[in-house]
Short mmCIF file of C-alpha atoms in Angstrom, two decimals:
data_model
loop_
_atom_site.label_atom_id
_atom_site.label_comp_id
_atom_site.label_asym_id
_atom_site.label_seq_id
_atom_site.Cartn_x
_atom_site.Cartn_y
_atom_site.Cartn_z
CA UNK A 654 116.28 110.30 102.30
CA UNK A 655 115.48 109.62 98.56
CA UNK A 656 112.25 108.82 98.75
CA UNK A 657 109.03 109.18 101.59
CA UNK A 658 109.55 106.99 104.24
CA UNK A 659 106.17 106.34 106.38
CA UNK A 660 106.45 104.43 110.28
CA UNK A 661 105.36 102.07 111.32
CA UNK A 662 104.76 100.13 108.64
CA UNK A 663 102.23 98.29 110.38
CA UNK A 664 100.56 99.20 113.48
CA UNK A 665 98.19 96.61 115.49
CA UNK A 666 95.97 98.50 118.41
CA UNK A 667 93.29 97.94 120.67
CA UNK A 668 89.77 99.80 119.84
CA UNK A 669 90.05 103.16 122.25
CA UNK A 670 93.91 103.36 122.51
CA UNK A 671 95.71 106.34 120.58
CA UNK A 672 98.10 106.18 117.93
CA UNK A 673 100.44 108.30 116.14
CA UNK A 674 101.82 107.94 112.49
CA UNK A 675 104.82 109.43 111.25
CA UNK A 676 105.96 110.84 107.56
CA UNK A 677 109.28 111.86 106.72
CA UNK A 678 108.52 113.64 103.16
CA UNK A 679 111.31 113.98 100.28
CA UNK A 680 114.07 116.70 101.61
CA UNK A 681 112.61 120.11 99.87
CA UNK A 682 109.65 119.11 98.78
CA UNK A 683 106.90 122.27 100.11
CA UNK A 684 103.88 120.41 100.36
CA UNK A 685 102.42 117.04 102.24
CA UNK A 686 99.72 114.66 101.98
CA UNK A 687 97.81 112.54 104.30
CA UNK A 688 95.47 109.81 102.73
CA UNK A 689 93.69 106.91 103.62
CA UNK A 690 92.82 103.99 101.74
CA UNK A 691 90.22 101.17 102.62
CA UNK A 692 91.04 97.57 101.36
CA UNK A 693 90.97 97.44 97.11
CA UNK A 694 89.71 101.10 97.13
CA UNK A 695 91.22 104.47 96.06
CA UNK A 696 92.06 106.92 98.25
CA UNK A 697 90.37 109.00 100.65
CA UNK A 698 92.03 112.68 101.46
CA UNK A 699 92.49 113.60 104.92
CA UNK A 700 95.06 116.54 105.52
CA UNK A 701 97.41 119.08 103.17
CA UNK A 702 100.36 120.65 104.93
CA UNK A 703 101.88 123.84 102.57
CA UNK A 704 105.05 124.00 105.44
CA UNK A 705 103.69 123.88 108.59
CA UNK A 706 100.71 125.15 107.95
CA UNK A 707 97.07 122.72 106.70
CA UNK A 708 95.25 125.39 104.59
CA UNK A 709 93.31 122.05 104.02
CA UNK A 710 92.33 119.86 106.48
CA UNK A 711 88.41 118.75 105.55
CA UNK A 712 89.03 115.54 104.47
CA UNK A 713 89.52 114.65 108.23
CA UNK A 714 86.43 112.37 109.23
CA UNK A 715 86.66 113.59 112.88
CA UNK A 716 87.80 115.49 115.82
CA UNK A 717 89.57 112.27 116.60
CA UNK A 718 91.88 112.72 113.88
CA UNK A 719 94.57 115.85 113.99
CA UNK A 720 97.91 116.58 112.48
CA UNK A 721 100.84 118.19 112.74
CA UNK A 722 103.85 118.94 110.59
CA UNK A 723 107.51 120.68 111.46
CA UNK A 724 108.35 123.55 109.33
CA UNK A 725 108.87 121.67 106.34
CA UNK A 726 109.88 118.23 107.79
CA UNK A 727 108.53 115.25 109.79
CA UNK A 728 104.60 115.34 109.81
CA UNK A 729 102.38 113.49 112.38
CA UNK A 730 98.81 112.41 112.02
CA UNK A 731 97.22 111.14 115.55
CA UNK A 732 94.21 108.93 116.33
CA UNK A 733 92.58 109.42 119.44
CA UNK A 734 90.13 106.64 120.75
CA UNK A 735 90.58 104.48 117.76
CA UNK A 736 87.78 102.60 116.38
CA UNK A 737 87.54 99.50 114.48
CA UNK A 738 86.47 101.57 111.07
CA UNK A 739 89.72 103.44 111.67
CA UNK A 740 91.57 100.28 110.30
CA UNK A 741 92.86 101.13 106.38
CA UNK A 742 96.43 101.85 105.16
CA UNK A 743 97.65 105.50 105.58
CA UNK A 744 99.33 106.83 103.21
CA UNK A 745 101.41 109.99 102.88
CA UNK A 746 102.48 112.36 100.15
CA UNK A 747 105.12 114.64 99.54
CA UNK A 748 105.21 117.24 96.89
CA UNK A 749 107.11 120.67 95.52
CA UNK A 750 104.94 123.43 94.74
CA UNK A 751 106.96 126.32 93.51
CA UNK A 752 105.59 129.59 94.41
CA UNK A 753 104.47 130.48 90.40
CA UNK A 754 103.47 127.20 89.85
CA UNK A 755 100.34 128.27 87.61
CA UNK A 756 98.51 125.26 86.47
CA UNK A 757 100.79 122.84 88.66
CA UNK A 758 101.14 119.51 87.54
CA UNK A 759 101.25 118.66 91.52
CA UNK A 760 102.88 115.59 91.11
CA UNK A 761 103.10 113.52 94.61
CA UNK A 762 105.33 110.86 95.84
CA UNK A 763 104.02 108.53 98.16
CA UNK A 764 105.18 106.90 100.60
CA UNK A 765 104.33 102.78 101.29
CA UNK A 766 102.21 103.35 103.53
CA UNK A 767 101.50 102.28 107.69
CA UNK A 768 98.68 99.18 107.78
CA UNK A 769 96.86 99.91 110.99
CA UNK A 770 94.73 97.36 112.75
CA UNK A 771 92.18 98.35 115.40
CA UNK A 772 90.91 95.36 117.03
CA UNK B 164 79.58 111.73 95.71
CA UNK B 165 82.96 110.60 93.94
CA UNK B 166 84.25 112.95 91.68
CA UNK B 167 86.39 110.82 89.37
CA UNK B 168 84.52 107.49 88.20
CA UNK B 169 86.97 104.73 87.12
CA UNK B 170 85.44 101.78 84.92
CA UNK B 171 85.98 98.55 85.46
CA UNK B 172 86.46 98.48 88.89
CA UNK B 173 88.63 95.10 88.35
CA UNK B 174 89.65 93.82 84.63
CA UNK B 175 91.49 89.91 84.49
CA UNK B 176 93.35 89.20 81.06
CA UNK B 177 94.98 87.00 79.42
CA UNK B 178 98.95 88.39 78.46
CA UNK B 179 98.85 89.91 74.87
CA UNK B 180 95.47 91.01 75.02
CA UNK B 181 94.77 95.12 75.08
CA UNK B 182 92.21 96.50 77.52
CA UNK B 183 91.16 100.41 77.91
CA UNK B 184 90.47 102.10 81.90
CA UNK B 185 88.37 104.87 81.81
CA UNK B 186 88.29 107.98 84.36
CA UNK B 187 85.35 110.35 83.84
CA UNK B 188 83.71 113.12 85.58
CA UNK B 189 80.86 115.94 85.16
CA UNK B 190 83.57 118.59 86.41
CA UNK B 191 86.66 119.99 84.91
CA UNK B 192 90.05 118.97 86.10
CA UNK B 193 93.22 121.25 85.92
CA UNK B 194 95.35 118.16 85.20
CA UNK B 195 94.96 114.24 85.41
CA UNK B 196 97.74 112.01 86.37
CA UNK B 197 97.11 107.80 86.44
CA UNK B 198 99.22 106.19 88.63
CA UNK B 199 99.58 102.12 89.69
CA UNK B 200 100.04 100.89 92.45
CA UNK B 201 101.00 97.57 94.28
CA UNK B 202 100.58 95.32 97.29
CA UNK B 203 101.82 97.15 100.23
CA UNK B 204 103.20 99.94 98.36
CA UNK B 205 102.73 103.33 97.81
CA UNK B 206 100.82 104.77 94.22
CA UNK B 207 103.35 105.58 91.82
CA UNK B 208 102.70 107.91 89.12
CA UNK B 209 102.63 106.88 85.38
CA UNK B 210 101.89 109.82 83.75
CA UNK B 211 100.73 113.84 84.09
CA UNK B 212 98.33 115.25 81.69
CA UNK B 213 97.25 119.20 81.89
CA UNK B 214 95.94 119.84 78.00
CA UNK B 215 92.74 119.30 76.80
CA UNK B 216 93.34 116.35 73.84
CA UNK B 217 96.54 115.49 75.14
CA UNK B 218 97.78 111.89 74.26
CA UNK B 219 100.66 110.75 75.74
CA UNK B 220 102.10 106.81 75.34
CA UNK B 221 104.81 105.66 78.08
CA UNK B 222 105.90 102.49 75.79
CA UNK B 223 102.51 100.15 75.67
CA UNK B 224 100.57 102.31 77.82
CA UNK B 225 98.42 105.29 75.91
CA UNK B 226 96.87 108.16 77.87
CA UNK B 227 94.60 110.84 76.48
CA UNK B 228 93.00 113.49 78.38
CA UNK B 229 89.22 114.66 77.10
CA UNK B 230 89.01 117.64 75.07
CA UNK B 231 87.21 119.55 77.80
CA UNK B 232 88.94 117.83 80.16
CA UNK B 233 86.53 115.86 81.80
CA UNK B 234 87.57 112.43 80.97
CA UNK B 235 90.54 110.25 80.51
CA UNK B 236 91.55 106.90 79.38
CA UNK B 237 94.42 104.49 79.94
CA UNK B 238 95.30 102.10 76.97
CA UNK B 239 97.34 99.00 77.79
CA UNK B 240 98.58 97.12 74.34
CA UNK B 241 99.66 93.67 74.28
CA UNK B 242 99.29 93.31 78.02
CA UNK B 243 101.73 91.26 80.29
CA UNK B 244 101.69 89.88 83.70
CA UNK B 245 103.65 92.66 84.99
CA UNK B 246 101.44 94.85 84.13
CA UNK B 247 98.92 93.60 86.79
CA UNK B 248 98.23 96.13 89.85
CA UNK B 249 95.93 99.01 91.16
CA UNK B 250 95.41 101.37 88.59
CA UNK B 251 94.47 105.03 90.05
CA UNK B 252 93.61 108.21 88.41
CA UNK B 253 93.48 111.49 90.27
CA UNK B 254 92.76 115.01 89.10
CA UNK B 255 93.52 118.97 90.33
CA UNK B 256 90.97 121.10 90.46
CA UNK B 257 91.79 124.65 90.13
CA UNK B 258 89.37 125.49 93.19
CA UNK B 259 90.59 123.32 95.60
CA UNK B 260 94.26 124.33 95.39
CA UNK B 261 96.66 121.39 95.82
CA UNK B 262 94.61 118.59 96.56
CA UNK B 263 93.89 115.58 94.38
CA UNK B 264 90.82 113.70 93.95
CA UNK B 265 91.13 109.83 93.33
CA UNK B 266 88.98 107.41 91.17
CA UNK B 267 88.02 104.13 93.40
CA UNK B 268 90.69 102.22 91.17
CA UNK B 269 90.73 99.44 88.75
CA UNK B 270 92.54 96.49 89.69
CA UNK B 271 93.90 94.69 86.57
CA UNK B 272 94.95 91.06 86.85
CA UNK B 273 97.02 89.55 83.98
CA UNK B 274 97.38 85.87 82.99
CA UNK B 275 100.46 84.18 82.11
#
């Protein structure tokens, strides 16, 4: 597709229940980006894919949270047991990072978003 | 601790007036980009800066990057209602390989 394309776009749950996000990044682009982002506030880092493999993952706030990606494709970011401070927009990012890329300018393109809920 | 401090946190205008966001840190950033983003959308970037004293302008919007690049400032001339939205900057640090770190945001409200 021409852009990132994020699903659901909004996602509703019950407090304990599990839910998966997907990302479908730009075709070609290397890298991917999971974020999340509280109500009027900037954004929190969870996950980096470089294909499908997360050389950084530490911005995950707990063992509830995982992700996966496919070769350099579809990525998925699960929520296990969700709680109510899980609720925030998640937002993914695709990017190319060329193999030289010295002092990259790393420039991302986000997706809209999935609003989740956990009541 | 957050890395990147943006100031204001939220800025309302009145169209035609200018207004200055500022992103500033005690550490050094590889590059700075500022994007904007709106409700229920996705951040989308404005503008990349990598040089230390680096001033770019993108029509009525000026960016400069700090000389030791620190610091950086977005410039909004004659502002107008479309300009309202969430304005984010983010740097690179050369340590911690492709990731970004975000500012909190300023949210900038314009007036007809």
């Amino acid at each position: 597709g021409a852009g990132v394309s994020q699903s659901p776009s909004n996602k509703v749950t019950e407090k304990g229940k599990d839910v998966e996000l997907r990302c479908d990044p730009i075709s070609g682009h290397t890298a991917l980006y999971w974020y999340r982002q509280r109500l009027g506030q900037g954004l929190e880092f969870l996950i980096y894919f470089q294909g499908n493999s997360a050389p950084d993952k530490s911005g995950l706030p707990s063992d509830r949270f995982s992700a996966e990606r496919t070769g350099e494709s579809v990525s998925t970011l699960t929520i296990q047991r969700t709680q109510q401070e899980d609720s925030a927009v998640y937002l993914c990012a695709s990017s190319f990072i060329p193999l030289s890329s010295g002092r990259s300018k790393n420039i991302q393109y986000f997706g809209a978003g999935t609003r989740l809920s956990v009541l | 601790t957050q890395l990147l401090e943006q100031s204001p946190q939220f800025l309302s205008i009145q169209e035609g007036e200018n207004l200055t966001v500022y992103c500033n840190s005690s550490s050094v950033f590889s590059s700075l980009q500022w994007y904007r983003q709106e409700p229920g959308e996705g951040p989308v970037l404005l503008v990349t800066v990598v040089t230390g004293g680096e001033v770019k302008k993108l029509k009525r919007l000026t960016f400069q990057f700090g000389d030791a690049r620190k610091d950086s400032s977005l410039h909004i001339t004659a502002a107008q209602p479309g300009d309202t939205g969430l304005y984010l900057c983010a740097g690179a640090r050369e340590t911690s390989g492709s990731r970004l770190t975000f500012g909190e945001g300023t949210q900038l409200t314009v007036n007809p």
